[in-house]
mmCIF file of N, CA and C in Angstrom:
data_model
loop_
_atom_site.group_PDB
_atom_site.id
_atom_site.type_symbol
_atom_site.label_atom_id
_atom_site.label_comp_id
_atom_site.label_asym_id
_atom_site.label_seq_id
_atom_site.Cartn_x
_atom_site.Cartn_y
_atom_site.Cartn_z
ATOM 1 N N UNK A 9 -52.311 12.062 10.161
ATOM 2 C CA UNK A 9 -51.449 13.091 10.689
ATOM 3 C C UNK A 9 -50.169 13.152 9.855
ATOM 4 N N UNK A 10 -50.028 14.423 9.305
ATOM 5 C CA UNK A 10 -48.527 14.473 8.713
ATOM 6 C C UNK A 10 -47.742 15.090 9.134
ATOM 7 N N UNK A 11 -46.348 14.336 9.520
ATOM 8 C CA UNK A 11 -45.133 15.662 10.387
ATOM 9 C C UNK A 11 -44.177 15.602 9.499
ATOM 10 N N UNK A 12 -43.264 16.536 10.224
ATOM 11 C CA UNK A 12 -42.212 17.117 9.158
ATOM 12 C C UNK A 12 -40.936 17.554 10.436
ATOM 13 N N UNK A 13 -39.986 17.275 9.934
ATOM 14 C CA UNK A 13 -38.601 17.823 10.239
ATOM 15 C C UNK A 13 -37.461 18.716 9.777
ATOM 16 N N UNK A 14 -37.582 19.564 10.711
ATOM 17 C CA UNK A 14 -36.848 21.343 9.879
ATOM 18 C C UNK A 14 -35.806 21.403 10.934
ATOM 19 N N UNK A 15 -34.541 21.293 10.285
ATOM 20 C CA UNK A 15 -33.562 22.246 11.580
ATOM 21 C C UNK A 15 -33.721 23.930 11.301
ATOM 22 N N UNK A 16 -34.023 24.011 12.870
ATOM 23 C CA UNK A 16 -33.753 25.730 12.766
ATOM 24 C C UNK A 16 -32.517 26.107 13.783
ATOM 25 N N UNK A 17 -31.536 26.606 12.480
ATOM 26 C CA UNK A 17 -30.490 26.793 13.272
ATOM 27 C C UNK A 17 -30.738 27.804 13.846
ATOM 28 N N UNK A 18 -31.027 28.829 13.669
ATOM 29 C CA UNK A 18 -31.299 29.917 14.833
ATOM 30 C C UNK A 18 -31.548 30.023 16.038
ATOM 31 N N UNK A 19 -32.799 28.830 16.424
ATOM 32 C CA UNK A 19 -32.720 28.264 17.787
ATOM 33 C C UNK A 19 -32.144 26.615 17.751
ATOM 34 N N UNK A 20 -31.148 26.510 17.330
ATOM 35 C CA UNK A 20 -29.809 25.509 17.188
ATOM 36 C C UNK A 20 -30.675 24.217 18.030
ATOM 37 N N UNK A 21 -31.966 23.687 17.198
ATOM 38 C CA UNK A 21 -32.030 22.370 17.212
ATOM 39 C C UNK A 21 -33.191 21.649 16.038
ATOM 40 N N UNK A 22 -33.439 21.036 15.952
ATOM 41 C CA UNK A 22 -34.726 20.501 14.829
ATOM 42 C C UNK A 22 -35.632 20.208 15.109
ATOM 43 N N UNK A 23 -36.559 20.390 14.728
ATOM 44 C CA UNK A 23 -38.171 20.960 15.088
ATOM 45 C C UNK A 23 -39.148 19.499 15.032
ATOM 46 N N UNK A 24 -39.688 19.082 15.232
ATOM 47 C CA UNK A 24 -40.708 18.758 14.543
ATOM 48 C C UNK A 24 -42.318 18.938 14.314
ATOM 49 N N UNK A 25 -42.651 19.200 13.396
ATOM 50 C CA UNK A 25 -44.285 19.609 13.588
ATOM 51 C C UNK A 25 -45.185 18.105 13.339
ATOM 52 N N UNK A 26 -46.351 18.123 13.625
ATOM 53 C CA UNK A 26 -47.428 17.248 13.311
ATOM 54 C C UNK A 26 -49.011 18.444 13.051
ATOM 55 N N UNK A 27 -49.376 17.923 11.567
ATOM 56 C CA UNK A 27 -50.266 18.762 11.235
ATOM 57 C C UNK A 27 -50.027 20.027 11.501
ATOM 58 N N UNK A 28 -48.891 20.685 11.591
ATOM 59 C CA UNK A 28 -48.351 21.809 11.295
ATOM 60 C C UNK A 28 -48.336 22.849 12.367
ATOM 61 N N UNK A 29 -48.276 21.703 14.081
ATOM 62 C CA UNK A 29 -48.051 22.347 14.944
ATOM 63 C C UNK A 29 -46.910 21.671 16.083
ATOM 64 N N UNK A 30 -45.849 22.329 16.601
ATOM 65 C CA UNK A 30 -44.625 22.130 16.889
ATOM 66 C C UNK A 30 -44.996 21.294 18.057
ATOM 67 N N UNK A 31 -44.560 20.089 17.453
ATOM 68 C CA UNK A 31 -44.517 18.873 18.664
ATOM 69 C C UNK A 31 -43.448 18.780 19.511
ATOM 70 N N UNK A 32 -42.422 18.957 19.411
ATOM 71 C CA UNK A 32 -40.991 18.941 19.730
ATOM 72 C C UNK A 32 -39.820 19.064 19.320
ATOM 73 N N UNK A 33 -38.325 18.955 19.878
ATOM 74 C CA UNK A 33 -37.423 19.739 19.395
ATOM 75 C C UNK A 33 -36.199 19.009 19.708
ATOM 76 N N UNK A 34 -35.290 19.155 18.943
ATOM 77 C CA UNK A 34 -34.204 18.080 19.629
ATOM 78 C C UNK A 34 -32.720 19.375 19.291
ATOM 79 N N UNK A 35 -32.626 19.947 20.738
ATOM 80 C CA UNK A 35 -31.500 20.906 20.341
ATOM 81 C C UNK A 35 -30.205 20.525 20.468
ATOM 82 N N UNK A 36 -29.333 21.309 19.854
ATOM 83 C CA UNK A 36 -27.902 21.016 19.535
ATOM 84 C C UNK A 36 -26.830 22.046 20.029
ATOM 85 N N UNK A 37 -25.787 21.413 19.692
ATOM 86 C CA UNK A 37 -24.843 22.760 19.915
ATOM 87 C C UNK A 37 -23.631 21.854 18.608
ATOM 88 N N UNK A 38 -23.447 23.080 17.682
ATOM 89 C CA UNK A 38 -22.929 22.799 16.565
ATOM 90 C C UNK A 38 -20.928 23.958 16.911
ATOM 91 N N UNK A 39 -19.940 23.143 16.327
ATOM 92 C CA UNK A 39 -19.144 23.498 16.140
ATOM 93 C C UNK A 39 -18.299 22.982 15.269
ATOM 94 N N UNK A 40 -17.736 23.578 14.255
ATOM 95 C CA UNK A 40 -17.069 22.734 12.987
ATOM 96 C C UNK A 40 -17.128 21.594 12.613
ATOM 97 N N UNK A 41 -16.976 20.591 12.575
ATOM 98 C CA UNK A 41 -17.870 19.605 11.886
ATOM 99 C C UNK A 41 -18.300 18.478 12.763
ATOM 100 N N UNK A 42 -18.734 18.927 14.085
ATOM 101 C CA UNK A 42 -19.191 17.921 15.311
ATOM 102 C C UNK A 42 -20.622 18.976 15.594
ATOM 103 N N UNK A 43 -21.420 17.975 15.519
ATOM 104 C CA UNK A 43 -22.866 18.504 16.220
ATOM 105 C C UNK A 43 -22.933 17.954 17.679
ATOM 106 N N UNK A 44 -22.937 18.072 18.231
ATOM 107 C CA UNK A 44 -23.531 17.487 20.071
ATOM 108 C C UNK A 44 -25.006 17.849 19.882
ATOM 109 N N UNK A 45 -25.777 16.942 20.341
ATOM 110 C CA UNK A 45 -27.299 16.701 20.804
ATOM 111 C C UNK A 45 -27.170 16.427 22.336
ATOM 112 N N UNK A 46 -27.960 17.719 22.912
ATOM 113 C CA UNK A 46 -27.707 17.937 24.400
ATOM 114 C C UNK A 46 -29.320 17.579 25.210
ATOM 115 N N UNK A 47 -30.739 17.714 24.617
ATOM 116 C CA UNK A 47 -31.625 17.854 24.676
ATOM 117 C C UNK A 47 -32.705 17.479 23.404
ATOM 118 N N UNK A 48 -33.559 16.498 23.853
ATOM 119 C CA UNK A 48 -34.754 16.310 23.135
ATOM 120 C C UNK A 48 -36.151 16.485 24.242
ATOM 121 N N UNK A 49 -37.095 16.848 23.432
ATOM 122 C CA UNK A 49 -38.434 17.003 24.327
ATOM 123 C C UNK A 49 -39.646 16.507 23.055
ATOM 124 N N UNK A 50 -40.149 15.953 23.626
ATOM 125 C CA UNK A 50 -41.174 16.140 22.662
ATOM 126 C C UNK A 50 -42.943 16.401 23.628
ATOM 127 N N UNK A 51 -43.651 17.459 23.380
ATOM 128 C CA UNK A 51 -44.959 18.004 23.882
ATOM 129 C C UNK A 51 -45.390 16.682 24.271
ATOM 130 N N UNK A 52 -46.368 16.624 25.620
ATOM 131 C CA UNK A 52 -46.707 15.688 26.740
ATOM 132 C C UNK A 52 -47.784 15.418 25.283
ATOM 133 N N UNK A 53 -48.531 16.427 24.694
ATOM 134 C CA UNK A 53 -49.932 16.282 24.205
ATOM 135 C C UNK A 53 -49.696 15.371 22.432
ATOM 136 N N UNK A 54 -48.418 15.110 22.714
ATOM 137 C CA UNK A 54 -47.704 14.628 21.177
ATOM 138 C C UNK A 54 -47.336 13.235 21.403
ATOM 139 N N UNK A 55 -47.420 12.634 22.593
ATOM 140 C CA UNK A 55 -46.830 11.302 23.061
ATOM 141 C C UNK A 55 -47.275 10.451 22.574
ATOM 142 N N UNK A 56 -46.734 9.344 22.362
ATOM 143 C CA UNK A 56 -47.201 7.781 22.359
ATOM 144 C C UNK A 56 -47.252 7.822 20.590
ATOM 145 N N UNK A 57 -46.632 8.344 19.310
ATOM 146 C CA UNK A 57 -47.194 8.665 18.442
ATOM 147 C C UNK A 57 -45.586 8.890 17.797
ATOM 148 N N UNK A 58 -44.673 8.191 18.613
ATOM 149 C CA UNK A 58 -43.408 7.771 17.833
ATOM 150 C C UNK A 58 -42.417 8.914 17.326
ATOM 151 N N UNK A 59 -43.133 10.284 17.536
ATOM 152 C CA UNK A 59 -42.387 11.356 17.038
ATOM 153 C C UNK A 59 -40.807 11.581 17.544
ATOM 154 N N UNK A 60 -40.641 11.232 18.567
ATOM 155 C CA UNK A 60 -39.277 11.245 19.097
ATOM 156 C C UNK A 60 -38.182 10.910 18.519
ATOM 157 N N UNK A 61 -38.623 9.135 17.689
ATOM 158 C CA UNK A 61 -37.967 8.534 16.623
ATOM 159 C C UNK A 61 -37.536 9.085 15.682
ATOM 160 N N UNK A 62 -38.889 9.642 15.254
ATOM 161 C CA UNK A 62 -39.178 10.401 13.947
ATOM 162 C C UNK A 62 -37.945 11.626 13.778
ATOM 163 N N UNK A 63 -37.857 12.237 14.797
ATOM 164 C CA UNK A 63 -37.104 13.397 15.326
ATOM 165 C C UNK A 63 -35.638 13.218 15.119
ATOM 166 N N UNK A 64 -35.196 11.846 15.678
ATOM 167 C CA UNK A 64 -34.129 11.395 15.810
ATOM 168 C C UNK A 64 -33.014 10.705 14.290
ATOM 169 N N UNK A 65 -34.287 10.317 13.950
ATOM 170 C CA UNK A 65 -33.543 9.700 12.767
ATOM 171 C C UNK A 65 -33.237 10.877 11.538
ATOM 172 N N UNK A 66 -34.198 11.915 11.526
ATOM 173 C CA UNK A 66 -34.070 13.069 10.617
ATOM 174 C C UNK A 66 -32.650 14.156 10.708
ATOM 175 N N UNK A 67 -32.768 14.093 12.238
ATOM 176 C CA UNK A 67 -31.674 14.655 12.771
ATOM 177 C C UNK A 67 -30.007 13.903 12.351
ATOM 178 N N UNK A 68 -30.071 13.261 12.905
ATOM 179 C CA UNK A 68 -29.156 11.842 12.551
ATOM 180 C C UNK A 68 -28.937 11.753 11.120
ATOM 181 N N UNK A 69 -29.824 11.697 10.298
ATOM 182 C CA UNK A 69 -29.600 11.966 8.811
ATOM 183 C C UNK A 69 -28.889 13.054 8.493
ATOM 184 N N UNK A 70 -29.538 14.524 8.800
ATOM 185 C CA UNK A 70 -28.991 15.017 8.572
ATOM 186 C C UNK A 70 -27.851 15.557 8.830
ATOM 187 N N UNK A 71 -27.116 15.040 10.197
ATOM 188 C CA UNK A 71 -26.057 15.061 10.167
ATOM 189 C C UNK A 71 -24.987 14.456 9.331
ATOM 190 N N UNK A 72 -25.516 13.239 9.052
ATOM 191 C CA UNK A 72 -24.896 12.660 7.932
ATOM 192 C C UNK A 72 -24.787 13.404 6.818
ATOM 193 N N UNK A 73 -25.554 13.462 6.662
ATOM 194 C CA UNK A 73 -25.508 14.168 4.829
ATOM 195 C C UNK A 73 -24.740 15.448 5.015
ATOM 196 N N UNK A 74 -24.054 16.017 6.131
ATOM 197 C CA UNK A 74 -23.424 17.278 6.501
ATOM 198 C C UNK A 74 -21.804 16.863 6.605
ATOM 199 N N UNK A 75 -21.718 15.505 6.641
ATOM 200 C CA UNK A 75 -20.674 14.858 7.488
ATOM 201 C C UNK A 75 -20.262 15.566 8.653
ATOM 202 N N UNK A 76 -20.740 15.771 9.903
ATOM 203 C CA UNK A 76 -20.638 16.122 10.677
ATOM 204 C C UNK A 76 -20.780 14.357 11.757
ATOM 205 N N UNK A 77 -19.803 14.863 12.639
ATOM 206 C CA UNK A 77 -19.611 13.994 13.505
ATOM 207 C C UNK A 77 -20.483 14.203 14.620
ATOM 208 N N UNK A 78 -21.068 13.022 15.343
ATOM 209 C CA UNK A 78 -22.294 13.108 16.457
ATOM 210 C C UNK A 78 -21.928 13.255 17.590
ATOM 211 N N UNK A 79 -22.002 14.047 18.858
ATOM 212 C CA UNK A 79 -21.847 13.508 20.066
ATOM 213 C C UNK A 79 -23.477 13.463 21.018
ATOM 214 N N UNK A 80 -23.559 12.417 21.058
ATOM 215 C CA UNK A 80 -25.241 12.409 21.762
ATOM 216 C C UNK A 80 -25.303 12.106 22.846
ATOM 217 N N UNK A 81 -24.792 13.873 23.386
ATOM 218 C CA UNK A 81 -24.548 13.929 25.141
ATOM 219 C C UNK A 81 -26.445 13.784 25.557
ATOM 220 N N UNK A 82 -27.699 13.927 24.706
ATOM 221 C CA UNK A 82 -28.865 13.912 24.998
ATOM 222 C C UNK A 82 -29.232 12.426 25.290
ATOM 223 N N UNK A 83 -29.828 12.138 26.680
ATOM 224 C CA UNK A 83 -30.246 10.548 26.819
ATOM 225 C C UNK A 83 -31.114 9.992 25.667
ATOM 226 N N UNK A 84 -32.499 10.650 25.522
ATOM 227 C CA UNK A 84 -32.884 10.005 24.064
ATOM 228 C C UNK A 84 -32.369 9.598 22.795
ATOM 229 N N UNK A 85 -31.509 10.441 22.029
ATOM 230 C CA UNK A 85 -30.389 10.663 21.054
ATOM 231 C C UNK A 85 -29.338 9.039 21.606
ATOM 232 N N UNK A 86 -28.633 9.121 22.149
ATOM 233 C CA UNK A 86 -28.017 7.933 22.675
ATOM 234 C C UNK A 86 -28.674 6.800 22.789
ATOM 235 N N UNK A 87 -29.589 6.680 23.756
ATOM 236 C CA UNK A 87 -30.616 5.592 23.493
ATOM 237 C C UNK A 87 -30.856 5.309 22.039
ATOM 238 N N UNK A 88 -31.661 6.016 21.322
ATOM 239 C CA UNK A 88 -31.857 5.862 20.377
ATOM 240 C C UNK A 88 -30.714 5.160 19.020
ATOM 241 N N UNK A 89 -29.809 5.695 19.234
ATOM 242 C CA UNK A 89 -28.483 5.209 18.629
ATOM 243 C C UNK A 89 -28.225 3.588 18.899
ATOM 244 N N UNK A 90 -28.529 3.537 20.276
ATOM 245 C CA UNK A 90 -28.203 2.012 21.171
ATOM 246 C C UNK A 90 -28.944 1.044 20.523
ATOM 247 N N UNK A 91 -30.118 1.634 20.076
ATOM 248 C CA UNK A 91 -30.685 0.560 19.236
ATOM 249 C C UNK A 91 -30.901 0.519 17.481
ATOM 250 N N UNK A 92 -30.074 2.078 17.206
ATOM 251 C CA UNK A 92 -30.006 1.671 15.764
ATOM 252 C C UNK A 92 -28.720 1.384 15.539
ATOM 253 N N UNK A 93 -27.942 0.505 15.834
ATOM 254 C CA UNK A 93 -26.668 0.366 15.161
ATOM 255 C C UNK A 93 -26.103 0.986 13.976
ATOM 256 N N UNK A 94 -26.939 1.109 12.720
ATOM 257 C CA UNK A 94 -26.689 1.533 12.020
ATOM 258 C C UNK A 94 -25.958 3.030 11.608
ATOM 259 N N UNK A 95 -26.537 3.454 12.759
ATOM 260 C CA UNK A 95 -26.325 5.237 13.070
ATOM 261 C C UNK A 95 -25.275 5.261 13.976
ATOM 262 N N UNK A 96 -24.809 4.416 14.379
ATOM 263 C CA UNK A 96 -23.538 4.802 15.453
ATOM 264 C C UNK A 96 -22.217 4.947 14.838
ATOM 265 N N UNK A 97 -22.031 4.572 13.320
ATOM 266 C CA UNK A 97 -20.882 5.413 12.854
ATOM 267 C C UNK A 97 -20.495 7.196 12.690
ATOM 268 N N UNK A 98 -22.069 7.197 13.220
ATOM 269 C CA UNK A 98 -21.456 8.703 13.254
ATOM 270 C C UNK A 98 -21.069 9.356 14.427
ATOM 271 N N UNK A 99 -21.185 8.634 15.576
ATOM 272 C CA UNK A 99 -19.764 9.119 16.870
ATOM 273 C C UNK A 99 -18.512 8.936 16.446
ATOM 274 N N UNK A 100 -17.802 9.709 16.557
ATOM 275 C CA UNK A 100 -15.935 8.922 16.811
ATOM 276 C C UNK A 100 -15.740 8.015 17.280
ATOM 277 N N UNK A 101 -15.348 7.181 16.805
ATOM 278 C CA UNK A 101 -14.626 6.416 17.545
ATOM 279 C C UNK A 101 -14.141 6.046 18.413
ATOM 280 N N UNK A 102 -13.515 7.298 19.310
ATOM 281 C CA UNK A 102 -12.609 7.680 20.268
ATOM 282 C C UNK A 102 -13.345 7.683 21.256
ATOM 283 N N UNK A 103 -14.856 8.247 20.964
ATOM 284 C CA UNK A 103 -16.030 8.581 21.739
ATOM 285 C C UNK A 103 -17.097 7.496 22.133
ATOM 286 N N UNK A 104 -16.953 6.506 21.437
ATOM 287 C CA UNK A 104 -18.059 5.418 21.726
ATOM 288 C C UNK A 104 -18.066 4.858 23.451
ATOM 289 N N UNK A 105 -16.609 4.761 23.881
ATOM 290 C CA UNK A 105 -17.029 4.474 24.889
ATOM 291 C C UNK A 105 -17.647 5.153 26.171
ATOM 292 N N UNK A 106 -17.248 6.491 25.915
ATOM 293 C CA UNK A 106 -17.858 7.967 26.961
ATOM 294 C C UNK A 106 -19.176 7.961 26.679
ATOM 295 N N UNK A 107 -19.812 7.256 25.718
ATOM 296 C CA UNK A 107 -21.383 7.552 25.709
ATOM 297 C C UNK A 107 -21.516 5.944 25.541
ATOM 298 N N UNK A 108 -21.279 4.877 25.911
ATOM 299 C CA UNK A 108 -21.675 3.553 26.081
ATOM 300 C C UNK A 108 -22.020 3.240 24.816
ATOM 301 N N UNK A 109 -21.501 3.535 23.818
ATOM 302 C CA UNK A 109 -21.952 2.714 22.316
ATOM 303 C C UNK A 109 -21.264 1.487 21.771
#
């Protein structure tokens, strides 16, 4: 199975496909150089198959590479952060403790 990760800003979140059909979506709400992640889903029929991760870290990247600052008002997104340490420099500072990081 091969997936892939596309932000579509148009519907303001990032996609992901597997074999080239839309597994799930992790939407945003973007304003000058802070992204908020409000919502992730990923298809019931897509489960168990790690895509969520997959979703998360692409996203997360690419915020980085935007320098855009994170707020991951989305429980998965946060979670997810909780256990990559690595990725939690991209909240503020100011913000780590309003989202338990």
């Amino acid at each position: 199975m091969t997936s892939s990760v596309a932000d579509n800003p148009d519907r303001s979140r990032f996609e992901i496909t597997d074999d080239g059909e839309l597994a799930g979506f992790a939407e945003y709400f973007r304003h000058e150089n802070e992204i908020a992640f409000i919502h992730t889903e990923i298809d019931p029929a897509f489960a168990g198959r790690g895509l969520a991760g997959v979703l998360a870290r692409a996203a997360l990247d690419s915020a980085r590479e935007r320098g855009l600052a994170v707020l991951p008002y989305c429980p998965f997104i946060r979670g997810w952060l909780g256990k990559h340490p690595d990725y939690v420099d991209l909240v503020p500072q100011d913000q780590l403790i309003r989202f338990g990081l």
